[in-house]
mmCIF file with all atom_site columns, C-alpha atoms in Angstrom:
data_model
loop_
_atom_site.group_PDB
_atom_site.id
_atom_site.type_symbol
_atom_site.label_atom_id
_atom_site.label_alt_id
_atom_site.label_comp_id
_atom_site.label_asym_id
_atom_site.label_entity_id
_atom_site.label_seq_id
_atom_site.pdbx_PDB_ins_code
_atom_site.Cartn_x
_atom_site.Cartn_y
_atom_site.Cartn_z
_atom_site.occupancy
_atom_site.B_iso_or_equiv
_atom_site.pdbx_formal_charge
_atom_site.auth_seq_id
_atom_site.auth_comp_id
_atom_site.auth_asym_id
_atom_site.auth_atom_id
_atom_site.pdbx_PDB_model_num
ATOM 1   C CA . UNK U 1 1   ? 18.193 49.473 50.121 1.00 74.00 ? 20  UNK U CA 1
ATOM 2   C CA . UNK U 1 2   ? 16.992 50.406 53.586 1.00 67.00 ? 21  UNK U CA 1
ATOM 3   C CA . UNK U 1 3   ? 14.199 53.072 54.164 1.00 67.00 ? 22  UNK U CA 1
ATOM 4   C CA . UNK U 1 4   ? 15.841 56.011 56.092 1.00 70.00 ? 23  UNK U CA 1
ATOM 5   C CA . UNK U 1 5   ? 13.878 58.271 58.161 1.00 64.00 ? 24  UNK U CA 1
ATOM 6   C CA . UNK U 1 6   ? 13.004 61.742 56.878 1.00 67.00 ? 25  UNK U CA 1
ATOM 7   C CA . UNK U 1 7   ? 15.991 63.997 57.252 1.00 66.00 ? 26  UNK U CA 1
ATOM 8   C CA . UNK U 1 8   ? 15.891 67.350 59.171 1.00 62.00 ? 27  UNK U CA 1
ATOM 9   C CA . UNK U 1 9   ? 15.393 70.426 56.823 1.00 56.00 ? 28  UNK U CA 1
ATOM 10  C CA . UNK U 1 10  ? 18.365 72.705 56.472 1.00 46.00 ? 29  UNK U CA 1
ATOM 11  C CA . UNK U 1 11  ? 17.865 76.303 57.385 1.00 41.00 ? 30  UNK U CA 1
ATOM 12  C CA . UNK U 1 12  ? 19.171 78.782 54.522 1.00 41.00 ? 31  UNK U CA 1
ATOM 13  C CA . UNK U 1 13  ? 17.858 80.469 51.443 1.00 37.00 ? 32  UNK U CA 1
ATOM 14  C CA . UNK U 1 14  ? 16.753 77.194 49.658 1.00 40.00 ? 33  UNK U CA 1
ATOM 15  C CA . UNK U 1 15  ? 13.406 76.220 50.981 1.00 40.00 ? 34  UNK U CA 1
ATOM 16  C CA . UNK U 1 16  ? 14.034 72.583 50.147 1.00 51.00 ? 35  UNK U CA 1
ATOM 17  C CA . UNK U 1 17  ? 17.414 72.226 50.905 1.00 64.00 ? 36  UNK U CA 1
ATOM 18  C CA . UNK U 1 18  ? 18.154 68.751 52.748 1.00 71.00 ? 37  UNK U CA 1
ATOM 19  C CA . UNK U 1 19  ? 21.499 67.383 53.325 1.00 74.00 ? 38  UNK U CA 1
ATOM 20  C CA . UNK U 1 20  ? 22.784 65.125 50.794 1.00 83.00 ? 39  UNK U CA 1
ATOM 21  C CA . UNK U 1 21  ? 24.802 62.236 51.189 1.00 90.00 ? 40  UNK U CA 1
ATOM 22  C CA . UNK U 1 22  ? 27.955 61.856 48.730 1.00 94.00 ? 41  UNK U CA 1
ATOM 23  C CA . UNK U 1 23  ? 28.208 58.074 49.417 1.00 96.00 ? 42  UNK U CA 1
ATOM 24  C CA . UNK U 1 24  ? 24.635 57.521 48.089 1.00 96.00 ? 43  UNK U CA 1
ATOM 25  C CA . UNK U 1 25  ? 25.665 59.392 45.005 1.00 96.00 ? 44  UNK U CA 1
ATOM 26  C CA . UNK U 1 26  ? 28.671 57.398 44.635 1.00 96.00 ? 45  UNK U CA 1
ATOM 27  C CA . UNK U 1 27  ? 27.156 54.139 45.186 1.00 97.00 ? 46  UNK U CA 1
ATOM 28  C CA . UNK U 1 28  ? 24.180 54.860 42.859 1.00 97.00 ? 47  UNK U CA 1
ATOM 29  C CA . UNK U 1 29  ? 26.546 56.097 39.926 1.00 97.00 ? 48  UNK U CA 1
ATOM 30  C CA . UNK U 1 30  ? 28.949 52.964 40.470 1.00 97.00 ? 49  UNK U CA 1
ATOM 31  C CA . UNK U 1 31  ? 25.835 50.440 40.692 1.00 97.00 ? 50  UNK U CA 1
ATOM 32  C CA . UNK U 1 32  ? 24.699 51.888 37.351 1.00 97.00 ? 51  UNK U CA 1
ATOM 33  C CA . UNK U 1 33  ? 28.392 51.532 35.977 1.00 96.00 ? 52  UNK U CA 1
ATOM 34  C CA . UNK U 1 34  ? 28.577 55.009 35.083 1.00 96.00 ? 53  UNK U CA 1
ATOM 35  C CA . UNK U 1 35  ? 26.013 54.458 32.258 1.00 96.00 ? 54  UNK U CA 1
ATOM 36  C CA . UNK U 1 36  ? 23.139 56.867 31.373 1.00 97.00 ? 55  UNK U CA 1
ATOM 37  C CA . UNK U 1 37  ? 20.020 54.944 32.821 1.00 97.00 ? 56  UNK U CA 1
ATOM 38  C CA . UNK U 1 38  ? 18.090 56.793 30.321 1.00 95.00 ? 57  UNK U CA 1
ATOM 39  C CA . UNK U 1 39  ? 19.465 54.351 27.602 1.00 89.00 ? 58  UNK U CA 1
ATOM 40  C CA . UNK U 1 40  ? 19.978 57.441 25.419 1.00 91.00 ? 59  UNK U CA 1
ATOM 41  C CA . UNK U 1 41  ? 23.204 55.994 23.814 1.00 87.00 ? 60  UNK U CA 1
ATOM 42  C CA . UNK U 1 42  ? 24.946 59.233 24.291 1.00 91.00 ? 61  UNK U CA 1
ATOM 43  C CA . UNK U 1 43  ? 28.915 58.814 24.018 1.00 93.00 ? 62  UNK U CA 1
ATOM 44  C CA . UNK U 1 44  ? 30.111 59.762 27.518 1.00 95.00 ? 63  UNK U CA 1
ATOM 45  C CA . UNK U 1 45  ? 33.566 61.197 28.142 1.00 96.00 ? 64  UNK U CA 1
ATOM 46  C CA . UNK U 1 46  ? 35.593 59.936 31.049 1.00 96.00 ? 65  UNK U CA 1
ATOM 47  C CA . UNK U 1 47  ? 36.039 61.637 34.302 1.00 95.00 ? 66  UNK U CA 1
ATOM 48  C CA . UNK U 1 48  ? 39.032 63.222 35.475 1.00 96.00 ? 67  UNK U CA 1
ATOM 49  C CA . UNK U 1 49  ? 40.140 59.801 36.888 1.00 93.00 ? 68  UNK U CA 1
ATOM 50  C CA . UNK U 1 50  ? 40.422 58.571 33.339 1.00 95.00 ? 69  UNK U CA 1
ATOM 51  C CA . UNK U 1 51  ? 38.869 55.254 34.692 1.00 95.00 ? 70  UNK U CA 1
ATOM 52  C CA . UNK U 1 52  ? 34.797 56.039 34.649 1.00 95.00 ? 71  UNK U CA 1
ATOM 53  C CA . UNK U 1 53  ? 32.295 57.742 32.244 1.00 96.00 ? 72  UNK U CA 1
ATOM 54  C CA . UNK U 1 54  ? 31.150 61.117 33.148 1.00 97.00 ? 73  UNK U CA 1
ATOM 55  C CA . UNK U 1 55  ? 27.687 60.779 34.484 1.00 98.00 ? 74  UNK U CA 1
ATOM 56  C CA . UNK U 1 56  ? 25.375 62.932 37.009 1.00 97.00 ? 75  UNK U CA 1
ATOM 57  C CA . UNK U 1 57  ? 23.103 61.704 39.827 1.00 97.00 ? 76  UNK U CA 1
ATOM 58  C CA . UNK U 1 58  ? 19.688 62.742 39.490 1.00 97.00 ? 77  UNK U CA 1
ATOM 59  C CA . UNK U 1 59  ? 17.028 62.189 42.700 1.00 97.00 ? 78  UNK U CA 1
ATOM 60  C CA . UNK U 1 60  ? 14.099 60.675 40.564 1.00 98.00 ? 79  UNK U CA 1
ATOM 61  C CA . UNK U 1 61  ? 11.586 61.868 43.184 1.00 98.00 ? 80  UNK U CA 1
ATOM 62  C CA . UNK U 1 62  ? 12.755 65.440 43.320 1.00 96.00 ? 81  UNK U CA 1
ATOM 63  C CA . UNK U 1 63  ? 13.932 66.701 46.379 1.00 91.00 ? 82  UNK U CA 1
ATOM 64  C CA . UNK U 1 64  ? 11.932 69.658 46.573 1.00 93.00 ? 83  UNK U CA 1
ATOM 65  C CA . UNK U 1 65  ? 8.958  66.860 47.460 1.00 96.00 ? 84  UNK U CA 1
ATOM 66  C CA . UNK U 1 66  ? 10.716 65.786 50.623 1.00 95.00 ? 85  UNK U CA 1
ATOM 67  C CA . UNK U 1 67  ? 8.125  67.115 52.903 1.00 94.00 ? 86  UNK U CA 1
ATOM 68  C CA . UNK U 1 68  ? 5.616  65.194 51.194 1.00 96.00 ? 87  UNK U CA 1
ATOM 69  C CA . UNK U 1 69  ? 7.302  61.613 52.233 1.00 96.00 ? 88  UNK U CA 1
ATOM 70  C CA . UNK U 1 70  ? 7.955  60.289 55.762 1.00 95.00 ? 89  UNK U CA 1
ATOM 71  C CA . UNK U 1 71  ? 11.498 58.634 54.546 1.00 95.00 ? 90  UNK U CA 1
ATOM 72  C CA . UNK U 1 72  ? 14.263 60.290 52.970 1.00 95.00 ? 91  UNK U CA 1
ATOM 73  C CA . UNK U 1 73  ? 14.515 60.911 49.349 1.00 96.00 ? 92  UNK U CA 1
ATOM 74  C CA . UNK U 1 74  ? 18.182 60.551 49.285 1.00 96.00 ? 93  UNK U CA 1
ATOM 75  C CA . UNK U 1 75  ? 18.620 56.995 49.098 1.00 97.00 ? 94  UNK U CA 1
ATOM 76  C CA . UNK U 1 76  ? 20.411 54.799 46.298 1.00 97.00 ? 95  UNK U CA 1
ATOM 77  C CA . UNK U 1 77  ? 16.888 53.530 44.983 1.00 97.00 ? 96  UNK U CA 1
ATOM 78  C CA . UNK U 1 78  ? 15.880 57.470 44.074 1.00 98.00 ? 97  UNK U CA 1
ATOM 79  C CA . UNK U 1 79  ? 19.254 58.408 42.673 1.00 98.00 ? 98  UNK U CA 1
ATOM 80  C CA . UNK U 1 80  ? 19.514 57.588 38.704 1.00 98.00 ? 99  UNK U CA 1
ATOM 81  C CA . UNK U 1 81  ? 22.815 57.994 36.744 1.00 98.00 ? 100 UNK U CA 1
ATOM 82  C CA . UNK U 1 82  ? 22.377 60.134 33.704 1.00 98.00 ? 101 UNK U CA 1
ATOM 83  C CA . UNK U 1 83  ? 24.409 61.618 30.836 1.00 97.00 ? 102 UNK U CA 1
ATOM 84  C CA . UNK U 1 84  ? 24.302 65.630 31.280 1.00 97.00 ? 103 UNK U CA 1
ATOM 85  C CA . UNK U 1 85  ? 21.994 65.964 28.334 1.00 96.00 ? 104 UNK U CA 1
ATOM 86  C CA . UNK U 1 86  ? 19.412 63.616 29.796 1.00 97.00 ? 105 UNK U CA 1
ATOM 87  C CA . UNK U 1 87  ? 19.806 65.206 33.264 1.00 97.00 ? 106 UNK U CA 1
ATOM 88  C CA . UNK U 1 88  ? 18.925 68.587 31.908 1.00 97.00 ? 107 UNK U CA 1
ATOM 89  C CA . UNK U 1 89  ? 16.144 67.392 29.727 1.00 96.00 ? 108 UNK U CA 1
ATOM 90  C CA . UNK U 1 90  ? 14.529 66.293 32.930 1.00 97.00 ? 109 UNK U CA 1
ATOM 91  C CA . UNK U 1 91  ? 14.955 69.456 34.640 1.00 95.00 ? 110 UNK U CA 1
ATOM 92  C CA . UNK U 1 92  ? 14.259 71.972 31.563 1.00 95.00 ? 111 UNK U CA 1
ATOM 93  C CA . UNK U 1 93  ? 13.083 70.123 28.713 1.00 95.00 ? 112 UNK U CA 1
ATOM 94  C CA . UNK U 1 94  ? 9.684  69.779 27.007 1.00 94.00 ? 113 UNK U CA 1
ATOM 95  C CA . UNK U 1 95  ? 9.703  66.166 26.062 1.00 92.00 ? 114 UNK U CA 1
ATOM 96  C CA . UNK U 1 96  ? 10.701 64.394 29.017 1.00 96.00 ? 115 UNK U CA 1
ATOM 97  C CA . UNK U 1 97  ? 7.698  61.789 29.781 1.00 97.00 ? 116 UNK U CA 1
ATOM 98  C CA . UNK U 1 98  ? 9.133  58.902 27.823 1.00 96.00 ? 117 UNK U CA 1
ATOM 99  C CA . UNK U 1 99  ? 12.753 59.223 29.688 1.00 96.00 ? 118 UNK U CA 1
ATOM 100 C CA . UNK U 1 100 ? 10.685 59.595 33.040 1.00 97.00 ? 119 UNK U CA 1
ATOM 101 C CA . UNK U 1 101 ? 8.569  56.608 32.584 1.00 98.00 ? 120 UNK U CA 1
ATOM 102 C CA . UNK U 1 102 ? 11.362 54.205 31.674 1.00 97.00 ? 121 UNK U CA 1
ATOM 103 C CA . UNK U 1 103 ? 13.402 55.493 34.948 1.00 98.00 ? 122 UNK U CA 1
ATOM 104 C CA . UNK U 1 104 ? 10.345 55.112 36.993 1.00 98.00 ? 123 UNK U CA 1
ATOM 105 C CA . UNK U 1 105 ? 9.457  51.692 35.849 1.00 98.00 ? 124 UNK U CA 1
ATOM 106 C CA . UNK U 1 106 ? 13.115 50.442 36.258 1.00 97.00 ? 125 UNK U CA 1
ATOM 107 C CA . UNK U 1 107 ? 13.047 52.055 39.820 1.00 97.00 ? 126 UNK U CA 1
ATOM 108 C CA . UNK U 1 108 ? 9.509  51.671 41.359 1.00 98.00 ? 127 UNK U CA 1
ATOM 109 C CA . UNK U 1 109 ? 9.877  48.322 43.050 1.00 98.00 ? 128 UNK U CA 1
ATOM 110 C CA . UNK U 1 110 ? 13.106 49.596 44.861 1.00 97.00 ? 129 UNK U CA 1
ATOM 111 C CA . UNK U 1 111 ? 11.418 52.836 45.665 1.00 98.00 ? 130 UNK U CA 1
ATOM 112 C CA . UNK U 1 112 ? 8.667  50.780 47.390 1.00 97.00 ? 131 UNK U CA 1
ATOM 113 C CA . UNK U 1 113 ? 11.285 48.990 49.222 1.00 97.00 ? 132 UNK U CA 1
ATOM 114 C CA . UNK U 1 114 ? 12.478 52.389 50.955 1.00 97.00 ? 133 UNK U CA 1
ATOM 115 C CA . UNK U 1 115 ? 8.875  53.263 51.670 1.00 97.00 ? 134 UNK U CA 1
ATOM 116 C CA . UNK U 1 116 ? 8.787  55.695 48.665 1.00 97.00 ? 135 UNK U CA 1
ATOM 117 C CA . UNK U 1 117 ? 5.361  54.573 46.818 1.00 95.00 ? 136 UNK U CA 1
ATOM 118 C CA . UNK U 1 118 ? 4.559  57.017 44.198 1.00 98.00 ? 137 UNK U CA 1
ATOM 119 C CA . UNK U 1 119 ? 2.658  56.317 41.048 1.00 98.00 ? 138 UNK U CA 1
ATOM 120 C CA . UNK U 1 120 ? 3.901  57.531 37.498 1.00 98.00 ? 139 UNK U CA 1
ATOM 121 C CA . UNK U 1 121 ? 0.953  60.241 37.299 1.00 98.00 ? 140 UNK U CA 1
ATOM 122 C CA . UNK U 1 122 ? 2.077  61.954 40.778 1.00 98.00 ? 141 UNK U CA 1
ATOM 123 C CA . UNK U 1 123 ? 5.759  61.748 39.479 1.00 98.00 ? 142 UNK U CA 1
ATOM 124 C CA . UNK U 1 124 ? 4.816  63.225 36.220 1.00 97.00 ? 143 UNK U CA 1
ATOM 125 C CA . UNK U 1 125 ? 3.198  66.170 37.892 1.00 97.00 ? 144 UNK U CA 1
ATOM 126 C CA . UNK U 1 126 ? 6.419  66.721 39.767 1.00 97.00 ? 145 UNK U CA 1
ATOM 127 C CA . UNK U 1 127 ? 8.113  67.796 36.656 1.00 96.00 ? 146 UNK U CA 1
ATOM 128 C CA . UNK U 1 128 ? 5.675  70.047 35.264 1.00 92.00 ? 147 UNK U CA 1
#
């Protein structure tokens, strides 16, 4: 993981729309072997290609906070592979702290190498 300078904001209706790189997403999912990194043990279905399990990429440090960082949040260290249920739990669920803590602890050193230094309390506030 190499730190990438902060991207330029794209101008449209979304106040925090930054360019995302499909390659970053693909590499992150592939690196996780298309399993749910929340370790939920959900039985995953196969993607249309019939070869890999269906998981979704999720930016652990949410993209809406890009302006708070000097480096891009769209790096592999910040993208976790999640089953659809765990992904929606992080976005819309009430009881997300345990999963978020597990993901944070597994990624914090990689995030630091990309100059994305954040403590867990600050990350948790981003999910409130």
